[in-house]
Short mmCIF file of C-alpha atoms and ligand atoms in Angstrom, two decimals:
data_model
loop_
_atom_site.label_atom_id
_atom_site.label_comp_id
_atom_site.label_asym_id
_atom_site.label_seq_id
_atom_site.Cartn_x
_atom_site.Cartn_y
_atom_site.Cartn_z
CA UNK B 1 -38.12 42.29 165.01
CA UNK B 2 -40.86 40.88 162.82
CA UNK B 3 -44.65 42.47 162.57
CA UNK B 4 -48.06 41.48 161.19
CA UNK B 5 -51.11 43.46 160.05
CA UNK B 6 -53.95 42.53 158.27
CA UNK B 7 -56.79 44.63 156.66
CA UNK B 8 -59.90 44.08 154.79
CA UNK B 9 -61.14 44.56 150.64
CA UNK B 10 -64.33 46.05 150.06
CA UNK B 11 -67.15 46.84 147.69
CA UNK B 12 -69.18 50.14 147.06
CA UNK B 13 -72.44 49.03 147.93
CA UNK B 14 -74.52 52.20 146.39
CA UNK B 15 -73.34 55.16 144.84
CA UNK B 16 -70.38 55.08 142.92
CA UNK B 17 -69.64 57.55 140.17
CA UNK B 18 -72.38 60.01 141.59
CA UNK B 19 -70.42 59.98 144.37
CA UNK B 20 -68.10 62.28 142.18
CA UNK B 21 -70.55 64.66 141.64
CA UNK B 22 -71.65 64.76 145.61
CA UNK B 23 -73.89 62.14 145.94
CA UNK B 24 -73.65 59.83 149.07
CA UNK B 25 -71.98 56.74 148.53
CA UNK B 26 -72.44 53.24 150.97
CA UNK B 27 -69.10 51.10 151.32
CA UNK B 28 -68.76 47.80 152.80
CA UNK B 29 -65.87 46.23 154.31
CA UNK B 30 -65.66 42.16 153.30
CA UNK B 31 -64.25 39.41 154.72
CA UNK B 32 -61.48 39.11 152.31
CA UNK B 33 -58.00 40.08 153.34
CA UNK B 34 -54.56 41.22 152.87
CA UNK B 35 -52.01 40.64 155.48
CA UNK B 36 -48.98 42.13 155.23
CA UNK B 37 -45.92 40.79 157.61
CA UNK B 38 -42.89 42.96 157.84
CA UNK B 39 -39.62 42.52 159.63
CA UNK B 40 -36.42 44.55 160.13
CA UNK B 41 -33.62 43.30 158.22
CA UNK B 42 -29.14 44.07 158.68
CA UNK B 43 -28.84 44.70 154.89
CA UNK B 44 -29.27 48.45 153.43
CA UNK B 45 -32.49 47.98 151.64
CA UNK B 46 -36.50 47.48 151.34
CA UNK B 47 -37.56 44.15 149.86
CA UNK B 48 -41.13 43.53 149.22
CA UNK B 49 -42.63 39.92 148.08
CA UNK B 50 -46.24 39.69 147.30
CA UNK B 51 -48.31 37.68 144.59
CA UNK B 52 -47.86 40.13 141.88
CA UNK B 53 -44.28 39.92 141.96
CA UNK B 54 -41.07 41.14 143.63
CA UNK B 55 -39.63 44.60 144.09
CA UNK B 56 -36.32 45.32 145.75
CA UNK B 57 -34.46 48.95 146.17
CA UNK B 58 -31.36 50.28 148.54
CA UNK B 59 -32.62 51.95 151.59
CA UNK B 60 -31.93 56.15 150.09
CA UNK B 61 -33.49 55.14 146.82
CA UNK B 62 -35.63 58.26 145.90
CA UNK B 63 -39.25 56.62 145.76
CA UNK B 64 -40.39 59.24 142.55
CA UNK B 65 -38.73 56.72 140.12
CA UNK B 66 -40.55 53.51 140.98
CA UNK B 67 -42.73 52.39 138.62
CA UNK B 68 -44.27 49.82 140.14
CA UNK B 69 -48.00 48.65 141.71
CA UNK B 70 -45.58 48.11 145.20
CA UNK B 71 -44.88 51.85 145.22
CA UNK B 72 -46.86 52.27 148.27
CA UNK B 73 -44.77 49.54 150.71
CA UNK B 74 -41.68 51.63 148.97
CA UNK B 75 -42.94 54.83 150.26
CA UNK B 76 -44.45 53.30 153.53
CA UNK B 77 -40.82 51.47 154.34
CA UNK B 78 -38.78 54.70 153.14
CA UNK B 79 -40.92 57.01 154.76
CA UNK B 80 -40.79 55.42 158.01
CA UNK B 81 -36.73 54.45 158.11
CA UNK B 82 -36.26 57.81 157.80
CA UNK B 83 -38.83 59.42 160.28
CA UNK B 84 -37.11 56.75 162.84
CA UNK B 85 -33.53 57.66 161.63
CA UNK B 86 -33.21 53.38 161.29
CA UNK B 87 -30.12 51.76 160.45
CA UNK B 88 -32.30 48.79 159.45
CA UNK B 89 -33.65 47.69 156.04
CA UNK B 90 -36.90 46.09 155.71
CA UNK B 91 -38.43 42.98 154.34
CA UNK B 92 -41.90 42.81 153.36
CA UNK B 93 -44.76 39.99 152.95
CA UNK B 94 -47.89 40.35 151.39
CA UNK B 95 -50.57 37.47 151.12
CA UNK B 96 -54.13 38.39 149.67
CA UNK B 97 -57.06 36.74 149.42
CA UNK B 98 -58.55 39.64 147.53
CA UNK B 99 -58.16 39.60 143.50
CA UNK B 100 -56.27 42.44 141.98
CA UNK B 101 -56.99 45.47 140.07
CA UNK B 102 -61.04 44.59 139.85
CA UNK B 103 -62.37 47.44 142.44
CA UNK B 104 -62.70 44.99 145.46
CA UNK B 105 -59.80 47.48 147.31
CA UNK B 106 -56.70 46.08 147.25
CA UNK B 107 -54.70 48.25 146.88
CA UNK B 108 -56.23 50.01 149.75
CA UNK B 109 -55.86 47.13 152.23
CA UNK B 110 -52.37 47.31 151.39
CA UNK B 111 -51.78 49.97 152.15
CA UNK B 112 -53.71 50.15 155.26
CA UNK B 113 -52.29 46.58 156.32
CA UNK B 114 -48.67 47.86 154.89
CA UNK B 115 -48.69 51.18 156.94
CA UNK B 116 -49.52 49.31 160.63
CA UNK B 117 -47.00 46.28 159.89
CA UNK B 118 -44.65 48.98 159.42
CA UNK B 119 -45.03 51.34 161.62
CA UNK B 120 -45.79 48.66 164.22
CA UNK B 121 -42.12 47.48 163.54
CA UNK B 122 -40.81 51.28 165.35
CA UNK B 123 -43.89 52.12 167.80
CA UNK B 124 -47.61 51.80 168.76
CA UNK B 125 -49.00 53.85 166.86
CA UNK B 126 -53.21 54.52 166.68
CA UNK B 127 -55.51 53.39 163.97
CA UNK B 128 -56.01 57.08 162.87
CA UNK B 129 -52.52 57.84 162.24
CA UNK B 130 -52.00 54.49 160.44
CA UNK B 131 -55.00 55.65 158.27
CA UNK B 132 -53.36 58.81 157.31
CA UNK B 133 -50.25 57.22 156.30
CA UNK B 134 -52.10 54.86 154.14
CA UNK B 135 -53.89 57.40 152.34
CA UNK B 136 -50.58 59.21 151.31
CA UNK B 137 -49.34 55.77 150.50
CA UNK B 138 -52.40 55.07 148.12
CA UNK B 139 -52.00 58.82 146.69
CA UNK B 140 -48.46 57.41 145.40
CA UNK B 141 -50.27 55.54 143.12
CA UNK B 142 -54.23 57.08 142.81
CA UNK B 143 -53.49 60.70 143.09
CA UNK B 144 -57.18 61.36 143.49
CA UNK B 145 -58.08 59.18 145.83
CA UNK B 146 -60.81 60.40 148.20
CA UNK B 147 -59.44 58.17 150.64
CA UNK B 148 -62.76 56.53 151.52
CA UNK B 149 -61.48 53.02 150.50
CA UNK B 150 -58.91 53.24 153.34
CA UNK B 151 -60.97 54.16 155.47
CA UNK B 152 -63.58 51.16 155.26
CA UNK B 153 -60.46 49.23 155.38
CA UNK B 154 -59.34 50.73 158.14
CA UNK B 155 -62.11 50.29 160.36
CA UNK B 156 -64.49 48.19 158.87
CA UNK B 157 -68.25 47.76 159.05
CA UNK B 158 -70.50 49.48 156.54
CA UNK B 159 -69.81 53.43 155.93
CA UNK B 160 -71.41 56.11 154.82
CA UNK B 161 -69.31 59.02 152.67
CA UNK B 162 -69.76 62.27 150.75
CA UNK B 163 -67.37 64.66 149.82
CA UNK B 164 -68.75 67.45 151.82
CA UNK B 165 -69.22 65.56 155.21
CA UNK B 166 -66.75 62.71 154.81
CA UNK B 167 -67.10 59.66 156.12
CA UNK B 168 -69.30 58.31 159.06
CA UNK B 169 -69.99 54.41 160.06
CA UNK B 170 -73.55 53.41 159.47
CA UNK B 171 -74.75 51.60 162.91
CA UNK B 172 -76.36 48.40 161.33
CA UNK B 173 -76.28 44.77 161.95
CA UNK B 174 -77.57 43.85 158.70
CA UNK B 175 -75.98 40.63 158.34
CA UNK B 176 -76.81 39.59 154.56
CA UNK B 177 -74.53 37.72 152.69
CA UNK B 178 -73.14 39.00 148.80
CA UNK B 179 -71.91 36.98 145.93
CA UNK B 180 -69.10 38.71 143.87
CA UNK B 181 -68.73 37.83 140.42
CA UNK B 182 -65.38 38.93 138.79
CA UNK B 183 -65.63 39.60 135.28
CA UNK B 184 -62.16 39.16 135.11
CA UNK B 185 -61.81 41.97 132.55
CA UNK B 186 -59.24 44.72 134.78
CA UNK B 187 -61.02 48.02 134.23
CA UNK B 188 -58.89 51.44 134.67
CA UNK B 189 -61.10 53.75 137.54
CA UNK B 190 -59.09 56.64 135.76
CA UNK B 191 -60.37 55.70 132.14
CA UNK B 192 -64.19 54.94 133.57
CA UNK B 193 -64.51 57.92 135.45
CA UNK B 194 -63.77 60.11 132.46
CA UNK B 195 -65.92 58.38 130.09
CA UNK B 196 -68.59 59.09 132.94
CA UNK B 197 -67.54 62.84 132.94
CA UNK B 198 -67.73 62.94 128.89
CA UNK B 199 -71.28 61.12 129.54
CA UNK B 200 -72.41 64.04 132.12
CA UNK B 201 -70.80 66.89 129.85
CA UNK B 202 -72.78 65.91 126.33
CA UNK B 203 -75.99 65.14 128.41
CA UNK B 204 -76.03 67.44 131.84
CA UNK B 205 -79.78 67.85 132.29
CA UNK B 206 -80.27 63.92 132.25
CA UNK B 207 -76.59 63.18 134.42
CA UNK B 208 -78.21 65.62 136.88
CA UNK B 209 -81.85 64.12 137.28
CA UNK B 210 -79.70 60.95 137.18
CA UNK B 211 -78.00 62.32 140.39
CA UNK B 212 -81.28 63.34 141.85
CA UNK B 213 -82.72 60.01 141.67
CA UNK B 214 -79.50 58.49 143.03
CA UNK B 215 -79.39 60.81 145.59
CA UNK B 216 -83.53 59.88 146.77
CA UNK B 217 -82.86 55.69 146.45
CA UNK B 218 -79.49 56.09 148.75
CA UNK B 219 -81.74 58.16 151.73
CA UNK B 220 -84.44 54.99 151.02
CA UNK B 221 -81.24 52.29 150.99
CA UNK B 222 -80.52 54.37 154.66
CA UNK B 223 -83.66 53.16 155.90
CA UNK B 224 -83.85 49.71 154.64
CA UNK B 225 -80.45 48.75 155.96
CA UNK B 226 -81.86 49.23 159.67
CA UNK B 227 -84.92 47.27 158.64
CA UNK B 228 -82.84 44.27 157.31
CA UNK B 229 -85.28 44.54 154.14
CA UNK B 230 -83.51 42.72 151.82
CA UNK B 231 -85.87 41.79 149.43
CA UNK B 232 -86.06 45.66 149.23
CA UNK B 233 -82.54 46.47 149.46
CA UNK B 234 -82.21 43.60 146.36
CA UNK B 235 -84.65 46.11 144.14
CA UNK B 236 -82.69 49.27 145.06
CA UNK B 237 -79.65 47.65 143.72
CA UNK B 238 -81.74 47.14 140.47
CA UNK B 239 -82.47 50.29 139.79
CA UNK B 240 -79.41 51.51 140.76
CA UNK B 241 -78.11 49.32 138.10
CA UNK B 242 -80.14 50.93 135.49
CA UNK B 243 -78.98 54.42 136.40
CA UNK B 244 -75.07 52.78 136.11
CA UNK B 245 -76.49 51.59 132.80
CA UNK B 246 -77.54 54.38 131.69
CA UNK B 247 -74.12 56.34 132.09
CA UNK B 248 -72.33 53.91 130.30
CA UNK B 249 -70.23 52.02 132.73
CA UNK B 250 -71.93 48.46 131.89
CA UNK B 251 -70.89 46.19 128.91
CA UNK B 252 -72.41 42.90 127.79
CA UNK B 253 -70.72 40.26 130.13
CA UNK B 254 -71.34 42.06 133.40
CA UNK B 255 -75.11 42.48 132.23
CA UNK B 256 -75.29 38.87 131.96
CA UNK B 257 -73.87 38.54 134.80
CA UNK B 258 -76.44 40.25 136.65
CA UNK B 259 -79.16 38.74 134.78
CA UNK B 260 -77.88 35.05 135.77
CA UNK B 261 -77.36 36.43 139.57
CA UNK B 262 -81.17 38.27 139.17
CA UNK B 263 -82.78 34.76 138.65
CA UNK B 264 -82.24 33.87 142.61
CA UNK B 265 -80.48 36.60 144.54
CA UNK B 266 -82.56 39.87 145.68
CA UNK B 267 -80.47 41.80 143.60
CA UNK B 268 -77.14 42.95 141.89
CA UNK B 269 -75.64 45.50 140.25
CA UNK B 270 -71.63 46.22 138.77
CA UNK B 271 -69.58 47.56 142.34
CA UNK B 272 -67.20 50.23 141.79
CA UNK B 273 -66.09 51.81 138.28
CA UNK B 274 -67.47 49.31 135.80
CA UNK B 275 -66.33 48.78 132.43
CA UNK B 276 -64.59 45.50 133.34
CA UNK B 277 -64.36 44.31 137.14
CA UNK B 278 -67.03 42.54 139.71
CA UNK B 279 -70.75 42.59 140.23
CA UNK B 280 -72.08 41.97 143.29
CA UNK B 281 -75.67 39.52 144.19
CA UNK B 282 -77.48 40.40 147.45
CA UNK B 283 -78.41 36.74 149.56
CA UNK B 284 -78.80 35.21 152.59
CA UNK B 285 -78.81 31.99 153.87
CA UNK B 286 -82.02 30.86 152.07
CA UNK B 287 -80.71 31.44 148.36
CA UNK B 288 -76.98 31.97 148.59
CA UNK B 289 -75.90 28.39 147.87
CA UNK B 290 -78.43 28.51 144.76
CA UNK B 291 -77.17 32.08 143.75
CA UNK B 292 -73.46 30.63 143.74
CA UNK B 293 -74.47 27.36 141.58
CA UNK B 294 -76.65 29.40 139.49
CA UNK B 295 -73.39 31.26 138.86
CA UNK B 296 -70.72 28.71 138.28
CA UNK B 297 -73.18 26.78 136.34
CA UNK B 298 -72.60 28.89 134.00
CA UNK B 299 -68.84 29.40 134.59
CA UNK B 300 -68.73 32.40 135.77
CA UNK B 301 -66.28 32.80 138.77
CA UNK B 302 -67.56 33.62 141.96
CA UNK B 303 -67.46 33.57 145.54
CA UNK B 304 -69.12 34.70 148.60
CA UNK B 305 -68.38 37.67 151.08
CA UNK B 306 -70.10 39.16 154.34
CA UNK B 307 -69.54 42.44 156.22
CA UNK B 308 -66.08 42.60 157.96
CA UNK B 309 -66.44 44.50 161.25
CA UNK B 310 -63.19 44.22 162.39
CA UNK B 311 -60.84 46.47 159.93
CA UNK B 312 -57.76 46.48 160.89
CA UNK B 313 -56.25 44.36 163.15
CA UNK B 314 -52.71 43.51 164.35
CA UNK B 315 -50.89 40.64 165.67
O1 LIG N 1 -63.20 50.75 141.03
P1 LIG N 1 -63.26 51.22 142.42
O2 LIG N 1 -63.90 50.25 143.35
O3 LIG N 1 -62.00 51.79 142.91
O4 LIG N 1 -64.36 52.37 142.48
C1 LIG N 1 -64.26 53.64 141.94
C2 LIG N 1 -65.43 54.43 142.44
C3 LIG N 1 -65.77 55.64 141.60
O5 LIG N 1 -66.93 56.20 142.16
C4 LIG N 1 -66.06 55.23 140.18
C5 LIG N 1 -64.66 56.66 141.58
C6 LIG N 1 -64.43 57.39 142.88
O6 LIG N 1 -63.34 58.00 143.01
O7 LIG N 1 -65.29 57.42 143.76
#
């Protein structure tokens, strides 16, 4: 018995770090993907292949001890032999076309793809429980996850989320097209996020007017993305840029990335934690070739992305 799931990466569009503090935040899924392929094996244990390496432990191993970025297919595979009382092992696949550790989700579409191959391999079983199990798997390696990167993996599209209301889909058909530039410099969310929480703690008048703002150019982002204003949209990212700027999550090489990007795209701003990872360029047809060559002109690496609506899917 052999399954197949595959599951989006994504970008935080608007809002990150404020988000912490209970701003809103706007995630997109892209149209980069993990797909994860499992099958059920005669030998006594979980194997897991991907393109950061190779993992194998017996069946009854107790998942505390791993140390590894596979934890979560460990805990998925475990977890699930057991609720099923299998006498199986199981081998796992994992191809991505999204780069690692650069805050483009990942390790969320893992674990979203990882928890409906799985599951998939002992029953139906419906996207929302699939999306619960991934979050637990993801918690095996980002305790604090607020589980909203699973989620826009999950089911795709654009998505709204606080951490008083959640999560809700934002109805849009906003179609634009975004260039990601990878710094290639990994970034730890743990490490940013507490440099951001030193930043707020030495300066809280200024980190809250900083939320304030945030808080007023997210309700105006609300309204652009239903009026596909792009050119608009571009200059919100801008200035969201200089309040990420001003909290010290930027560094030299992203801000020239931006600056190269800023020369033909609408816009673009760091996505995610900062300190290291990918900006993102907001095109369309009309500049996105030119964005790209702009880019790679100057060697940075790049590629393009558009919205994924599908999330999760299954074969
Ligand atoms: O680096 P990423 O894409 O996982 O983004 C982290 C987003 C933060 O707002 C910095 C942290 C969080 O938990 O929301």
């Amino acid at each position: 018995m052999k399954s197949k799931a595959s599951a989006p990466g994504k970008v935080i569009l608007f809002g990150e770090h404020f988000v912490v503090y209970g701003v809103k935040a706007i995630l997109c899924a892209i149209d980069k993907r993990i797909t994860v392929t499992a099958e059920q094996i005669p030998e006594d244990k979980i194997s897991i292949k991907s393109n950061i390496g190779k993992l194998e432990i017996p069946t009854n191993e107790s998942i505390t001890e791993i140390d590894s970025p596979l934890k979560p297919f460990c805990y998925l595979a475990s977890k699930l032999i057991q609720k099923y009382n299998s006498k199986s092992g199981i081998n796992i696949t994992v191809e991505s076309e999204i780069p690692l550790g650069v805050g483009l989700g990942s390790s969320s579409a893992c674990c979203v793809a990882g928890a409906a191959a799985i599951s998939q391999l002992f029953e139906e079983t419906s996207k929302e429980k699939i999306l619960e199990l991934a979050i637990e798997a993801e918690k095996t390696i980002f305790q604090n996850t607020s589980g909203a990167d699973c989620t826009v993996c999950a089911f795709g599209g654009l998505m709204e989320y606080d951490k008083k209301k959640g999560f809700s889909k934002i109805d849009t058909e906003s179609n634009f097209h975004l260039v990601i530039v990878n710094s290639n410099i990994e970034h730890s969310t743990d490490a940013v996020v507490s440099n951001v929480k030193k930043f707020k703690d030495s300066n809280e008048e200024q980190f809250l007017n900083l939320c304030k703002k945030e808080s007023e150019l997210i309700n105006k982002v609300m309204k652009n993305l239903k009026n596909k204003d792009l050119k608009e949209l571009g200059n919100m990212m801008h200035k969201n840029q200089e309040f990420l700027e001003t909290i010290g999550i930027s560094n030299e090489k992203l801000r020239q990335m931006i600056n190269v990007a800023e020369t033909i795209a609408y816009g673009a701003k760091i996505t995610g934690a900062g300190g290291g990872g990918c900006i993102i360029a907001l095109t369309d047809e009309s500049n996105l070739e030119k964005t790209i060559s702009q880019l790679r002109g100057k060697n940075y690496d790049c590629f393009s992305v558009r919205i994924d609506h599908k999330g999760l899917d299954t074969f």
